[in-house]
Amino acid sequence: MRTVATTKPARRSTLSEPVWVRWLLIGAALSFLGLFLLIPLAAVFVEAFRKGVGAYFAAFRDPAALAAIKLTLLVAAVAVPLNCVFGLAASWAIAKFNFIGKHLLITLIDLPFAVSPVISGLIYILLYGLNGWFGPWLAEHDIQIIFAVPGIVLATLFVTFPFVAREVIPLMQAQGAEDEEAAVTLGASGWQTFFRVTLPNVKWAVLYGVILCNARAMGEFGAVSVVSGHIRGKTNTLPLHVEILYNEYNFVAAFAAASLLAILALATLALKSFVEWRTHRTAPNPLEIPYEGGPLA
Amino acid sequence: MTEHHGAGWVQRFGIGLLIVASVAAAAWVVLSDHRENTGSIHLLNVSYDPTRELYQEFNPAFAKYWKEKTGQDVIIEQSHGGAGKQARAVIDGLEADVVTLALAYDIDEIASRGLLPADWQRRLPQNSAPYTSTIVFLVRKGNPRGIRDWDDLVRPGVEVITPNPKTSGGARWNYLAAWAYALKKELGDLKRLDDPAAADDVKKAQEKARQFVTELYKHVPVLDSGARGSTNTFVQRGIGDVLLAWENEAFLAVRELGPDTFDIVVPSISILAQPPVTVVDKVVEKHGTRQAAEEYLKYLYSPEGQKIAAKHYYRPVDSQYADPADLERFPKVQQVRIDEVFGGWQEAQKTHFNEGGLFDKIYQPGS
């Protein structure tokens, strides 16, 4: 473990590099960021407004675009709360109790991070596709899962599953079970303990996880692309809609839709910074949890 | 203590709200799929990549016609992608009322899973192809590489863009057109293919054709999965010297991106590409949409349908209804038929494109 606090005062004296080396390094890092992050981000907005503000907003009046935005919001509205509840339940079980198969559960939670989104989509086709395991039964009962909204929701649930749990588990583990034990000794019931002790202790971590989960749910492309069927105005989420518009030479509309996703990413970053700042202020142990995979990766 | 009580209540309320919201949203998702049985009729047309613009115009025209004829509203939904991928999706349960794909083999695949009868191609005129197309070359303005015919594609340093024949219908037509060219060059007359006396020559010519196509794919730097992807690689990313493209796709790229950027080159010989259409029987029976679906496809053969096809650079099978100005744009090109040269799609697919077929032997990435 690094001991940041003790090395900090000594830092100035040990810095022996000449000034120009430091500036060179800082310059290199900044130009790299500019080249690979800022310019592409700016390019999205430049392209989106290429034909003026009117054309930009016209892109959102297209019924297919509206349907894509609605579907994206709907998918997030289902996936995020469910994963929030699942994530909390899983972290609670893992951090506060000992049981057989605990390590297996932790590994399973990480599974969606480990597999490629294409696989996440294909497994649902294997399960619910017409020739899949449950396909014939579903067809018999006229239930459409793949190439319809339920399939998209399922694929999104799968890929966003780890986000809340991943944020909450380390914090709960660090906090231990003493507070809960005290609450139980004082006569609190299970639910009371959870709502009055456990949840308030981790609320910022939960929020942090929810923000990341939401960003990924709205931005997911790979898994959703596999199960969507690409029916215009019906099963296209916003990221899929961007691809379709681009392929139709409709660049302004494509980048206008892409700019919505970019704004979402920026809002996510702002919220994330706010939550980090709040946690630093309210809790002594900050949320310094290694985090795999970007929200819009 | 009171403050703590308050916080607990808010949190409990929050969680409760969260659960209610997610259950409500989930219920809405499930129910919304079943709400659509009100008056109007829905058709899903699963198509291949380059037909987007065509059906964008054709669908409202048919909806208007259907409304006038029956008084019923019809809403047509579209899905586009590489033809092979789209056929796969229909097989996996994408409920297409009609499929309008790039080539017959992909529909044969759907038929082989029992979703429609095997003799589907006889159900509509002209092998169920209401419009045809061909394969042409798209080159950069002024044709800096001086590309005139298939032979020029294998000159040193020329980069050719074409999609992957495994997933793209257009790519398979490209491949077969190149093959047919090489055969014709060796044999002089493709009729000799069926001449038993010329069996030795034919064998030699097939070998030559294989060498030619092998060489051709050595000039392909990237295989996209669909025709539109390849067009974007060539047009947007600026990769390659020549794009092997559907005629309609080439015209569209020139129109959308300016005639001052690209030229179309018509080779000495190309292939008659027949993108077929058919109703998916299992699906229309389930949806009760057979009548509308069949009428939808028949309307493609109507004067209006033929006119719209010609407008979007598809060669109409019945040219008398098309705008003469639209017809004039189609260059004269000698087109061979797949049945004459390759013995039909089943045969061509088996020999060339299936797992372990000639394409697998020809194309080794990185070689």
PDB file of N, CA and C in Angstrom, chain A residues 70 74 77-78 81-82 84-85 88 125 128-131 139 141-144 146-150 153 192 194-197 199-200 203 225 228-232 234 244-249 251, chain B residues 4-5 8 11-12 15 18-19 21-22 25-26 28-29 33-34 36 44 52-53 56 77-80 85-86 88-95 113 115 228 231-232 235-236 249 252-253 256-257 286:
ATOM      1  N   LYS A  70     -36.945   7.225 -26.167  1.00  0.00           N
ATOM      2  CA  LYS A  70     -37.907   6.658 -25.214  1.00  0.00           C
ATOM      3  C   LYS A  70     -37.482   5.258 -24.784  1.00  0.00           C
ATOM      4  N   LEU A  74     -36.510   3.957 -21.129  1.00  0.00           N
ATOM      5  CA  LEU A  74     -37.275   2.865 -20.541  1.00  0.00           C
ATOM      6  C   LEU A  74     -36.351   1.738 -20.074  1.00  0.00           C
ATOM      7  N   ALA A  77     -34.707   2.748 -17.059  1.00  0.00           N
ATOM      8  CA  ALA A  77     -35.646   2.817 -15.935  1.00  0.00           C
ATOM      9  C   ALA A  77     -35.956   1.438 -15.372  1.00  0.00           C
ATOM     10  N   VAL A  78     -35.862   0.405 -16.186  1.00  0.00           N
ATOM     11  CA  VAL A  78     -36.080  -0.942 -15.670  1.00  0.00           C
ATOM     12  C   VAL A  78     -34.779  -1.515 -15.110  1.00  0.00           C
ATOM     13  N   PRO A  81     -33.026   0.369 -11.502  1.00  0.00           N
ATOM     14  CA  PRO A  81     -33.582   0.020 -10.188  1.00  0.00           C
ATOM     15  C   PRO A  81     -33.425  -1.457  -9.847  1.00  0.00           C
ATOM     16  N   LEU A  82     -33.635  -2.320 -10.829  1.00  0.00           N
ATOM     17  CA  LEU A  82     -33.502  -3.750 -10.551  1.00  0.00           C
ATOM     18  C   LEU A  82     -32.074  -4.078 -10.125  1.00  0.00           C
ATOM     19  N   CYS A  84     -29.984  -2.073  -8.883  1.00  0.00           N
ATOM     20  CA  CYS A  84     -29.730  -1.419  -7.606  1.00  0.00           C
ATOM     21  C   CYS A  84     -30.176  -2.347  -6.473  1.00  0.00           C
ATOM     22  N   VAL A  85     -31.372  -2.910  -6.609  1.00  0.00           N
ATOM     23  CA  VAL A  85     -31.881  -3.816  -5.578  1.00  0.00           C
ATOM     24  C   VAL A  85     -31.038  -5.095  -5.514  1.00  0.00           C
ATOM     25  N   LEU A  88     -27.545  -4.315  -4.084  1.00  0.00           N
ATOM     26  CA  LEU A  88     -27.563  -4.088  -2.636  1.00  0.00           C
ATOM     27  C   LEU A  88     -27.724  -5.412  -1.895  1.00  0.00           C
ATOM     28  N   ILE A 125     -29.861 -15.145 -27.226  1.00  0.00           N
ATOM     29  CA  ILE A 125     -30.411 -15.760 -28.446  1.00  0.00           C
ATOM     30  C   ILE A 125     -30.403 -17.278 -28.291  1.00  0.00           C
ATOM     31  N   TYR A 128     -33.377 -17.827 -25.646  1.00  0.00           N
ATOM     32  CA  TYR A 128     -34.751 -17.433 -25.957  1.00  0.00           C
ATOM     33  C   TYR A 128     -35.043 -17.346 -27.448  1.00  0.00           C
ATOM     34  N   GLY A 129     -34.031 -17.534 -28.305  1.00  0.00           N
ATOM     35  CA  GLY A 129     -34.253 -17.513 -29.747  1.00  0.00           C
ATOM     36  C   GLY A 129     -35.190 -18.637 -30.159  1.00  0.00           C
ATOM     37  N   LEU A 130     -35.720 -18.532 -31.375  1.00  0.00           N
ATOM     38  CA  LEU A 130     -36.704 -19.516 -31.838  1.00  0.00           C
ATOM     39  C   LEU A 130     -36.143 -20.936 -31.772  1.00  0.00           C
ATOM     40  N   ASN A 131     -34.835 -21.072 -32.036  1.00  0.00           N
ATOM     41  CA  ASN A 131     -34.220 -22.392 -31.970  1.00  0.00           C
ATOM     42  C   ASN A 131     -33.480 -22.607 -30.660  1.00  0.00           C
ATOM     43  N   ALA A 139     -42.576 -19.506 -28.125  1.00  0.00           N
ATOM     44  CA  ALA A 139     -43.327 -19.304 -29.368  1.00  0.00           C
ATOM     45  C   ALA A 139     -44.750 -19.834 -29.207  1.00  0.00           C
ATOM     46  N   HIS A 141     -46.468 -19.937 -26.554  1.00  0.00           N
ATOM     47  CA  HIS A 141     -47.268 -19.054 -25.707  1.00  0.00           C
ATOM     48  C   HIS A 141     -47.248 -17.615 -26.208  1.00  0.00           C
ATOM     49  N   ASP A 142     -46.726 -17.424 -27.431  1.00  0.00           N
ATOM     50  CA  ASP A 142     -46.732 -16.107 -28.054  1.00  0.00           C
ATOM     51  C   ASP A 142     -46.040 -15.050 -27.204  1.00  0.00           C
ATOM     52  N   ILE A 143     -44.896 -15.434 -26.633  1.00  0.00           N
ATOM     53  CA  ILE A 143     -44.117 -14.457 -25.871  1.00  0.00           C
ATOM     54  C   ILE A 143     -42.850 -14.157 -26.657  1.00  0.00           C
ATOM     55  N   GLN A 144     -42.693 -12.904 -26.991  1.00  0.00           N
ATOM     56  CA  GLN A 144     -41.532 -12.506 -27.782  1.00  0.00           C
ATOM     57  C   GLN A 144     -40.516 -11.872 -26.845  1.00  0.00           C
ATOM     58  N   ILE A 146     -36.595 -12.182 -27.580  1.00  0.00           N
ATOM     59  CA  ILE A 146     -35.513 -11.717 -28.436  1.00  0.00           C
ATOM     60  C   ILE A 146     -36.100 -10.880 -29.569  1.00  0.00           C
ATOM     61  N   PHE A 147     -35.356  -9.905 -30.018  1.00  0.00           N
ATOM     62  CA  PHE A 147     -35.787  -8.979 -31.073  1.00  0.00           C
ATOM     63  C   PHE A 147     -37.021  -8.190 -30.634  1.00  0.00           C
ATOM     64  N   ALA A 148     -37.145  -7.989 -29.341  1.00  0.00           N
ATOM     65  CA  ALA A 148     -38.215  -7.157 -28.800  1.00  0.00           C
ATOM     66  C   ALA A 148     -37.671  -6.489 -27.538  1.00  0.00           C
ATOM     67  N   VAL A 149     -38.494  -5.623 -26.944  1.00  0.00           N
ATOM     68  CA  VAL A 149     -38.018  -4.852 -25.799  1.00  0.00           C
ATOM     69  C   VAL A 149     -37.537  -5.734 -24.625  1.00  0.00           C
ATOM     70  N   PRO A 150     -38.261  -6.816 -24.268  1.00  0.00           N
ATOM     71  CA  PRO A 150     -37.774  -7.614 -23.128  1.00  0.00           C
ATOM     72  C   PRO A 150     -36.341  -8.124 -23.318  1.00  0.00           C
ATOM     73  N   VAL A 153     -33.950  -5.330 -22.611  1.00  0.00           N
ATOM     74  CA  VAL A 153     -33.855  -5.093 -21.173  1.00  0.00           C
ATOM     75  C   VAL A 153     -32.992  -6.174 -20.515  1.00  0.00           C
ATOM     76  N   GLN A 192     -35.057  -3.055  10.174  1.00  0.00           N
ATOM     77  CA  GLN A 192     -34.672  -1.793  10.819  1.00  0.00           C
ATOM     78  C   GLN A 192     -33.166  -1.593  10.724  1.00  0.00           C
ATOM     79  N   PHE A 194     -31.175  -2.805   8.522  1.00  0.00           N
ATOM     80  CA  PHE A 194     -30.783  -2.533   7.144  1.00  0.00           C
ATOM     81  C   PHE A 194     -31.045  -1.073   6.783  1.00  0.00           C
ATOM     82  N   PHE A 195     -32.280  -0.617   7.105  1.00  0.00           N
ATOM     83  CA  PHE A 195     -32.646   0.721   6.650  1.00  0.00           C
ATOM     84  C   PHE A 195     -32.026   1.834   7.482  1.00  0.00           C
ATOM     85  N   ARG A 196     -31.748   1.564   8.763  1.00  0.00           N
ATOM     86  CA  ARG A 196     -31.261   2.655   9.607  1.00  0.00           C
ATOM     87  C   ARG A 196     -29.764   2.618   9.814  1.00  0.00           C
ATOM     88  N   VAL A 197     -29.152   1.448   9.609  1.00  0.00           N
ATOM     89  CA  VAL A 197     -27.709   1.365   9.832  1.00  0.00           C
ATOM     90  C   VAL A 197     -26.955   1.092   8.527  1.00  0.00           C
ATOM     91  N   LEU A 199     -27.855   0.870   5.217  1.00  0.00           N
ATOM     92  CA  LEU A 199     -28.070   1.701   4.036  1.00  0.00           C
ATOM     93  C   LEU A 199     -27.485   3.106   4.180  1.00  0.00           C
ATOM     94  N   PRO A 200     -27.726   3.794   5.310  1.00  0.00           N
ATOM     95  CA  PRO A 200     -27.131   5.134   5.429  1.00  0.00           C
ATOM     96  C   PRO A 200     -25.612   5.110   5.328  1.00  0.00           C
ATOM     97  N   LYS A 203     -24.824   4.865   1.418  1.00  0.00           N
ATOM     98  CA  LYS A 203     -25.710   5.489   0.428  1.00  0.00           C
ATOM     99  C   LYS A 203     -24.931   6.155  -0.717  1.00  0.00           C
ATOM    100  N   SER A 225     -27.195  -4.681 -29.552  1.00  0.00           N
ATOM    101  CA  SER A 225     -27.206  -4.825 -31.008  1.00  0.00           C
ATOM    102  C   SER A 225     -27.533  -6.261 -31.415  1.00  0.00           C
ATOM    103  N   SER A 228     -31.365  -6.935 -30.668  1.00  0.00           N
ATOM    104  CA  SER A 228     -32.363  -5.909 -30.996  1.00  0.00           C
ATOM    105  C   SER A 228     -33.209  -6.237 -32.223  1.00  0.00           C
ATOM    106  N   GLY A 229     -32.599  -6.799 -33.284  1.00  0.00           N
ATOM    107  CA  GLY A 229     -33.355  -6.989 -34.518  1.00  0.00           C
ATOM    108  C   GLY A 229     -33.413  -5.720 -35.352  1.00  0.00           C
ATOM    109  N   HIS A 230     -32.969  -4.605 -34.792  1.00  0.00           N
ATOM    110  CA  HIS A 230     -32.838  -3.333 -35.510  1.00  0.00           C
ATOM    111  C   HIS A 230     -34.119  -2.889 -36.201  1.00  0.00           C
ATOM    112  N   ILE A 231     -35.262  -3.039 -35.558  1.00  0.00           N
ATOM    113  CA  ILE A 231     -36.502  -2.567 -36.168  1.00  0.00           C
ATOM    114  C   ILE A 231     -36.627  -1.076 -35.880  1.00  0.00           C
ATOM    115  N   ARG A 232     -36.638  -0.323 -36.954  1.00  0.00           N
ATOM    116  CA  ARG A 232     -36.647   1.131 -36.826  1.00  0.00           C
ATOM    117  C   ARG A 232     -37.872   1.612 -36.053  1.00  0.00           C
ATOM    118  N   LYS A 234     -38.755   0.898 -33.170  1.00  0.00           N
ATOM    119  CA  LYS A 234     -39.332  -0.072 -32.265  1.00  0.00           C
ATOM    120  C   LYS A 234     -38.284  -0.702 -31.346  1.00  0.00           C
ATOM    121  N   ILE A 244     -27.349   3.506 -37.251  1.00  0.00           N
ATOM    122  CA  ILE A 244     -28.228   3.440 -38.412  1.00  0.00           C
ATOM    123  C   ILE A 244     -28.216   4.749 -39.197  1.00  0.00           C
ATOM    124  N   LEU A 245     -28.320   5.859 -38.477  1.00  0.00           N
ATOM    125  CA  LEU A 245     -28.311   7.155 -39.158  1.00  0.00           C
ATOM    126  C   LEU A 245     -27.000   7.360 -39.890  1.00  0.00           C
ATOM    127  N   TYR A 246     -25.921   6.963 -39.258  1.00  0.00           N
ATOM    128  CA  TYR A 246     -24.615   7.127 -39.885  1.00  0.00           C
ATOM    129  C   TYR A 246     -24.562   6.324 -41.185  1.00  0.00           C
ATOM    130  N   ASN A 247     -25.080   5.112 -41.136  1.00  0.00           N
ATOM    131  CA  ASN A 247     -25.079   4.268 -42.329  1.00  0.00           C
ATOM    132  C   ASN A 247     -26.009   4.786 -43.408  1.00  0.00           C
ATOM    133  N   GLU A 248     -26.919   5.673 -43.028  1.00  0.00           N
ATOM    134  CA  GLU A 248     -27.827   6.230 -44.027  1.00  0.00           C
ATOM    135  C   GLU A 248     -27.329   7.567 -44.546  1.00  0.00           C
ATOM    136  N   TYR A 249     -26.068   7.866 -44.336  1.00  0.00           N
ATOM    137  CA  TYR A 249     -25.448   9.118 -44.772  1.00  0.00           C
ATOM    138  C   TYR A 249     -26.087  10.329 -44.104  1.00  0.00           C
ATOM    139  N   PHE A 251     -25.512  12.333 -41.541  1.00  0.00           N
ATOM    140  CA  PHE A 251     -24.474  12.583 -40.543  1.00  0.00           C
ATOM    141  C   PHE A 251     -24.921  13.554 -39.461  1.00  0.00           C
TER     142      PHE A 251
ATOM    143  N   HIS B   4     -32.956  10.829  12.938  1.00  0.00           N
ATOM    144  CA  HIS B   4     -32.627   9.505  12.444  1.00  0.00           C
ATOM    145  C   HIS B   4     -33.885   8.770  11.969  1.00  0.00           C
ATOM    146  N   HIS B   5     -34.941   8.927  12.758  1.00  0.00           N
ATOM    147  CA  HIS B   5     -36.220   8.328  12.369  1.00  0.00           C
ATOM    148  C   HIS B   5     -36.636   8.808  10.995  1.00  0.00           C
ATOM    149  N   GLY B   8     -34.601   7.372   8.136  1.00  0.00           N
ATOM    150  CA  GLY B   8     -34.962   5.988   7.864  1.00  0.00           C
ATOM    151  C   GLY B   8     -36.239   5.895   7.049  1.00  0.00           C
ATOM    152  N   GLN B  11     -35.559   6.846   3.464  1.00  0.00           N
ATOM    153  CA  GLN B  11     -34.875   5.801   2.730  1.00  0.00           C
ATOM    154  C   GLN B  11     -35.793   4.639   2.398  1.00  0.00           C
ATOM    155  N   ARG B  12     -36.610   4.263   3.395  1.00  0.00           N
ATOM    156  CA  ARG B  12     -37.521   3.150   3.146  1.00  0.00           C
ATOM    157  C   ARG B  12     -38.495   3.509   2.028  1.00  0.00           C
ATOM    158  N   ILE B  15     -36.640   3.386  -1.325  1.00  0.00           N
ATOM    159  CA  ILE B  15     -36.455   2.025  -1.842  1.00  0.00           C
ATOM    160  C   ILE B  15     -37.773   1.470  -2.344  1.00  0.00           C
ATOM    161  N   LEU B  18     -38.557   2.906  -5.606  1.00  0.00           N
ATOM    162  CA  LEU B  18     -37.668   2.323  -6.607  1.00  0.00           C
ATOM    163  C   LEU B  18     -38.219   0.990  -7.098  1.00  0.00           C
ATOM    164  N   ILE B  19     -38.636   0.161  -6.134  1.00  0.00           N
ATOM    165  CA  ILE B  19     -39.132  -1.166  -6.493  1.00  0.00           C
ATOM    166  C   ILE B  19     -40.433  -1.041  -7.286  1.00  0.00           C
ATOM    167  N   ALA B  21     -41.425   1.477  -9.032  1.00  0.00           N
ATOM    168  CA  ALA B  21     -41.147   2.040 -10.357  1.00  0.00           C
ATOM    169  C   ALA B  21     -40.617   0.966 -11.288  1.00  0.00           C
ATOM    170  N   SER B  22     -39.712   0.140 -10.783  1.00  0.00           N
ATOM    171  CA  SER B  22     -39.098  -0.834 -11.679  1.00  0.00           C
ATOM    172  C   SER B  22     -40.095  -1.929 -12.052  1.00  0.00           C
ATOM    173  N   ALA B  25     -42.393  -0.387 -14.596  1.00  0.00           N
ATOM    174  CA  ALA B  25     -41.733  -0.270 -15.896  1.00  0.00           C
ATOM    175  C   ALA B  25     -41.640  -1.632 -16.570  1.00  0.00           C
ATOM    176  N   ALA B  26     -41.307  -2.649 -15.770  1.00  0.00           N
ATOM    177  CA  ALA B  26     -41.185  -4.000 -16.329  1.00  0.00           C
ATOM    178  C   ALA B  26     -42.539  -4.470 -16.869  1.00  0.00           C
ATOM    179  N   TRP B  28     -44.925  -2.604 -17.893  1.00  0.00           N
ATOM    180  CA  TRP B  28     -45.247  -1.834 -19.081  1.00  0.00           C
ATOM    181  C   TRP B  28     -44.552  -2.429 -20.308  1.00  0.00           C
ATOM    182  N   VAL B  29     -43.293  -2.848 -20.096  1.00  0.00           N
ATOM    183  CA  VAL B  29     -42.532  -3.450 -21.194  1.00  0.00           C
ATOM    184  C   VAL B  29     -43.258  -4.684 -21.714  1.00  0.00           C
ATOM    185  N   ASP B  33     -46.010  -4.799 -25.605  1.00  0.00           N
ATOM    186  CA  ASP B  33     -45.887  -5.636 -26.793  1.00  0.00           C
ATOM    187  C   ASP B  33     -47.232  -6.215 -27.220  1.00  0.00           C
ATOM    188  N   HIS B  34     -48.170  -6.229 -26.308  1.00  0.00           N
ATOM    189  CA  HIS B  34     -49.443  -6.855 -26.634  1.00  0.00           C
ATOM    190  C   HIS B  34     -50.567  -5.856 -26.882  1.00  0.00           C
ATOM    191  N   GLU B  36     -50.800  -3.812 -29.358  1.00  0.00           N
ATOM    192  CA  GLU B  36     -50.840  -3.257 -30.696  1.00  0.00           C
ATOM    193  C   GLU B  36     -51.941  -3.800 -31.591  1.00  0.00           C
ATOM    194  N   LEU B  44     -43.646  -6.313 -40.647  1.00  0.00           N
ATOM    195  CA  LEU B  44     -42.208  -6.097 -40.475  1.00  0.00           C
ATOM    196  C   LEU B  44     -41.490  -6.608 -41.716  1.00  0.00           C
ATOM    197  N   ARG B  52     -32.489   0.631 -47.775  1.00  0.00           N
ATOM    198  CA  ARG B  52     -33.104   1.556 -46.819  1.00  0.00           C
ATOM    199  C   ARG B  52     -33.906   2.642 -47.499  1.00  0.00           C
ATOM    200  N   GLU B  53     -33.264   3.344 -48.436  1.00  0.00           N
ATOM    201  CA  GLU B  53     -33.892   4.504 -49.072  1.00  0.00           C
ATOM    202  C   GLU B  53     -35.073   4.059 -49.931  1.00  0.00           C
ATOM    203  N   GLN B  56     -37.949   3.255 -47.635  1.00  0.00           N
ATOM    204  CA  GLN B  56     -38.416   4.463 -46.965  1.00  0.00           C
ATOM    205  C   GLN B  56     -39.449   5.186 -47.825  1.00  0.00           C
ATOM    206  N   GLU B  77     -42.795  -1.687 -40.566  1.00  0.00           N
ATOM    207  CA  GLU B  77     -41.542  -1.482 -39.844  1.00  0.00           C
ATOM    208  C   GLU B  77     -40.402  -2.079 -40.640  1.00  0.00           C
ATOM    209  N   GLN B  78     -39.240  -1.472 -40.515  1.00  0.00           N
ATOM    210  CA  GLN B  78     -38.093  -1.891 -41.321  1.00  0.00           C
ATOM    211  C   GLN B  78     -36.942  -2.323 -40.432  1.00  0.00           C
ATOM    212  N   SER B  79     -36.236  -3.346 -40.887  1.00  0.00           N
ATOM    213  CA  SER B  79     -34.977  -3.714 -40.245  1.00  0.00           C
ATOM    214  C   SER B  79     -33.959  -3.972 -41.353  1.00  0.00           C
ATOM    215  N   HIS B  80     -32.762  -3.393 -41.216  1.00  0.00           N
ATOM    216  CA  HIS B  80     -31.744  -3.553 -42.254  1.00  0.00           C
ATOM    217  C   HIS B  80     -30.441  -4.071 -41.664  1.00  0.00           C
ATOM    218  N   LYS B  85     -26.782 -11.996 -42.043  1.00  0.00           N
ATOM    219  CA  LYS B  85     -27.101 -11.717 -40.654  1.00  0.00           C
ATOM    220  C   LYS B  85     -28.608 -11.587 -40.458  1.00  0.00           C
ATOM    221  N   GLN B  86     -29.259 -10.918 -41.407  1.00  0.00           N
ATOM    222  CA  GLN B  86     -30.699 -10.717 -41.308  1.00  0.00           C
ATOM    223  C   GLN B  86     -31.444 -12.049 -41.415  1.00  0.00           C
ATOM    224  N   ARG B  88     -30.294 -14.901 -40.583  1.00  0.00           N
ATOM    225  CA  ARG B  88     -30.000 -15.567 -39.313  1.00  0.00           C
ATOM    226  C   ARG B  88     -30.982 -15.073 -38.234  1.00  0.00           C
ATOM    227  N   ALA B  89     -31.210 -13.760 -38.197  1.00  0.00           N
ATOM    228  CA  ALA B  89     -32.116 -13.202 -37.190  1.00  0.00           C
ATOM    229  C   ALA B  89     -33.531 -13.730 -37.380  1.00  0.00           C
ATOM    230  N   VAL B  90     -33.968 -13.843 -38.635  1.00  0.00           N
ATOM    231  CA  VAL B  90     -35.322 -14.366 -38.890  1.00  0.00           C
ATOM    232  C   VAL B  90     -35.394 -15.817 -38.418  1.00  0.00           C
ATOM    233  N   ILE B  91     -34.334 -16.581 -38.691  1.00  0.00           N
ATOM    234  CA  ILE B  91     -34.302 -17.972 -38.240  1.00  0.00           C
ATOM    235  C   ILE B  91     -34.348 -18.033 -36.709  1.00  0.00           C
ATOM    236  N   ASP B  92     -33.672 -17.083 -36.058  1.00  0.00           N
ATOM    237  CA  ASP B  92     -33.638 -17.068 -34.589  1.00  0.00           C
ATOM    238  C   ASP B  92     -34.882 -16.466 -33.971  1.00  0.00           C
ATOM    239  N   GLY B  93     -35.834 -16.029 -34.796  1.00  0.00           N
ATOM    240  CA  GLY B  93     -37.091 -15.586 -34.221  1.00  0.00           C
ATOM    241  C   GLY B  93     -37.469 -14.131 -34.436  1.00  0.00           C
ATOM    242  N   LEU B  94     -36.722 -13.397 -35.255  1.00  0.00           N
ATOM    243  CA  LEU B  94     -37.163 -12.055 -35.612  1.00  0.00           C
ATOM    244  C   LEU B  94     -38.399 -12.213 -36.498  1.00  0.00           C
ATOM    245  N   GLU B  95     -39.544 -11.682 -36.028  1.00  0.00           N
ATOM    246  CA  GLU B  95     -40.810 -12.023 -36.676  1.00  0.00           C
ATOM    247  C   GLU B  95     -41.075 -11.177 -37.906  1.00  0.00           C
ATOM    248  N   ARG B 113     -35.548 -24.065 -42.512  1.00  0.00           N
ATOM    249  CA  ARG B 113     -35.987 -24.203 -41.118  1.00  0.00           C
ATOM    250  C   ARG B 113     -37.499 -24.296 -41.023  1.00  0.00           C
ATOM    251  N   LEU B 115     -39.829 -22.203 -42.092  1.00  0.00           N
ATOM    252  CA  LEU B 115     -40.615 -20.987 -41.905  1.00  0.00           C
ATOM    253  C   LEU B 115     -41.398 -20.618 -43.167  1.00  0.00           C
ATOM    254  N   ARG B 228     -23.165  -1.780 -46.813  1.00  0.00           N
ATOM    255  CA  ARG B 228     -23.114  -0.388 -46.387  1.00  0.00           C
ATOM    256  C   ARG B 228     -21.839  -0.106 -45.592  1.00  0.00           C
ATOM    257  N   THR B 231     -19.135   0.438 -48.121  1.00  0.00           N
ATOM    258  CA  THR B 231     -19.271   1.751 -48.745  1.00  0.00           C
ATOM    259  C   THR B 231     -18.706   2.818 -47.816  1.00  0.00           C
ATOM    260  N   ASN B 232     -19.026   2.699 -46.522  1.00  0.00           N
ATOM    261  CA  ASN B 232     -18.514   3.679 -45.572  1.00  0.00           C
ATOM    262  C   ASN B 232     -16.997   3.615 -45.451  1.00  0.00           C
ATOM    263  N   VAL B 235     -15.846   5.321 -48.661  1.00  0.00           N
ATOM    264  CA  VAL B 235     -16.279   6.691 -48.853  1.00  0.00           C
ATOM    265  C   VAL B 235     -15.885   7.580 -47.674  1.00  0.00           C
ATOM    266  N   GLN B 236     -16.178   7.115 -46.462  1.00  0.00           N
ATOM    267  CA  GLN B 236     -15.936   7.936 -45.281  1.00  0.00           C
ATOM    268  C   GLN B 236     -14.503   7.843 -44.792  1.00  0.00           C
ATOM    269  N   GLU B 249     -26.038   1.096 -54.822  1.00  0.00           N
ATOM    270  CA  GLU B 249     -25.221   1.614 -53.723  1.00  0.00           C
ATOM    271  C   GLU B 249     -24.200   2.634 -54.265  1.00  0.00           C
ATOM    272  N   LEU B 252     -26.006   5.808 -55.175  1.00  0.00           N
ATOM    273  CA  LEU B 252     -26.421   6.514 -53.967  1.00  0.00           C
ATOM    274  C   LEU B 252     -25.242   7.256 -53.342  1.00  0.00           C
ATOM    275  N   ALA B 253     -24.084   6.589 -53.296  1.00  0.00           N
ATOM    276  CA  ALA B 253     -22.899   7.226 -52.723  1.00  0.00           C
ATOM    277  C   ALA B 253     -22.536   8.465 -53.531  1.00  0.00           C
ATOM    278  N   GLU B 256     -25.230  11.133 -52.680  1.00  0.00           N
ATOM    279  CA  GLU B 256     -25.184  11.672 -51.325  1.00  0.00           C
ATOM    280  C   GLU B 256     -23.914  12.469 -51.072  1.00  0.00           C
ATOM    281  N   LEU B 257     -22.821  12.048 -51.665  1.00  0.00           N
ATOM    282  CA  LEU B 257     -21.545  12.637 -51.294  1.00  0.00           C
ATOM    283  C   LEU B 257     -20.939  13.469 -52.401  1.00  0.00           C
ATOM    284  N   LYS B 286     -49.231 -16.555 -38.005  1.00  0.00           N
ATOM    285  CA  LYS B 286     -49.318 -16.214 -36.591  1.00  0.00           C
ATOM    286  C   LYS B 286     -49.912 -14.817 -36.393  1.00  0.00           C
TER     287      LYS B 286
END
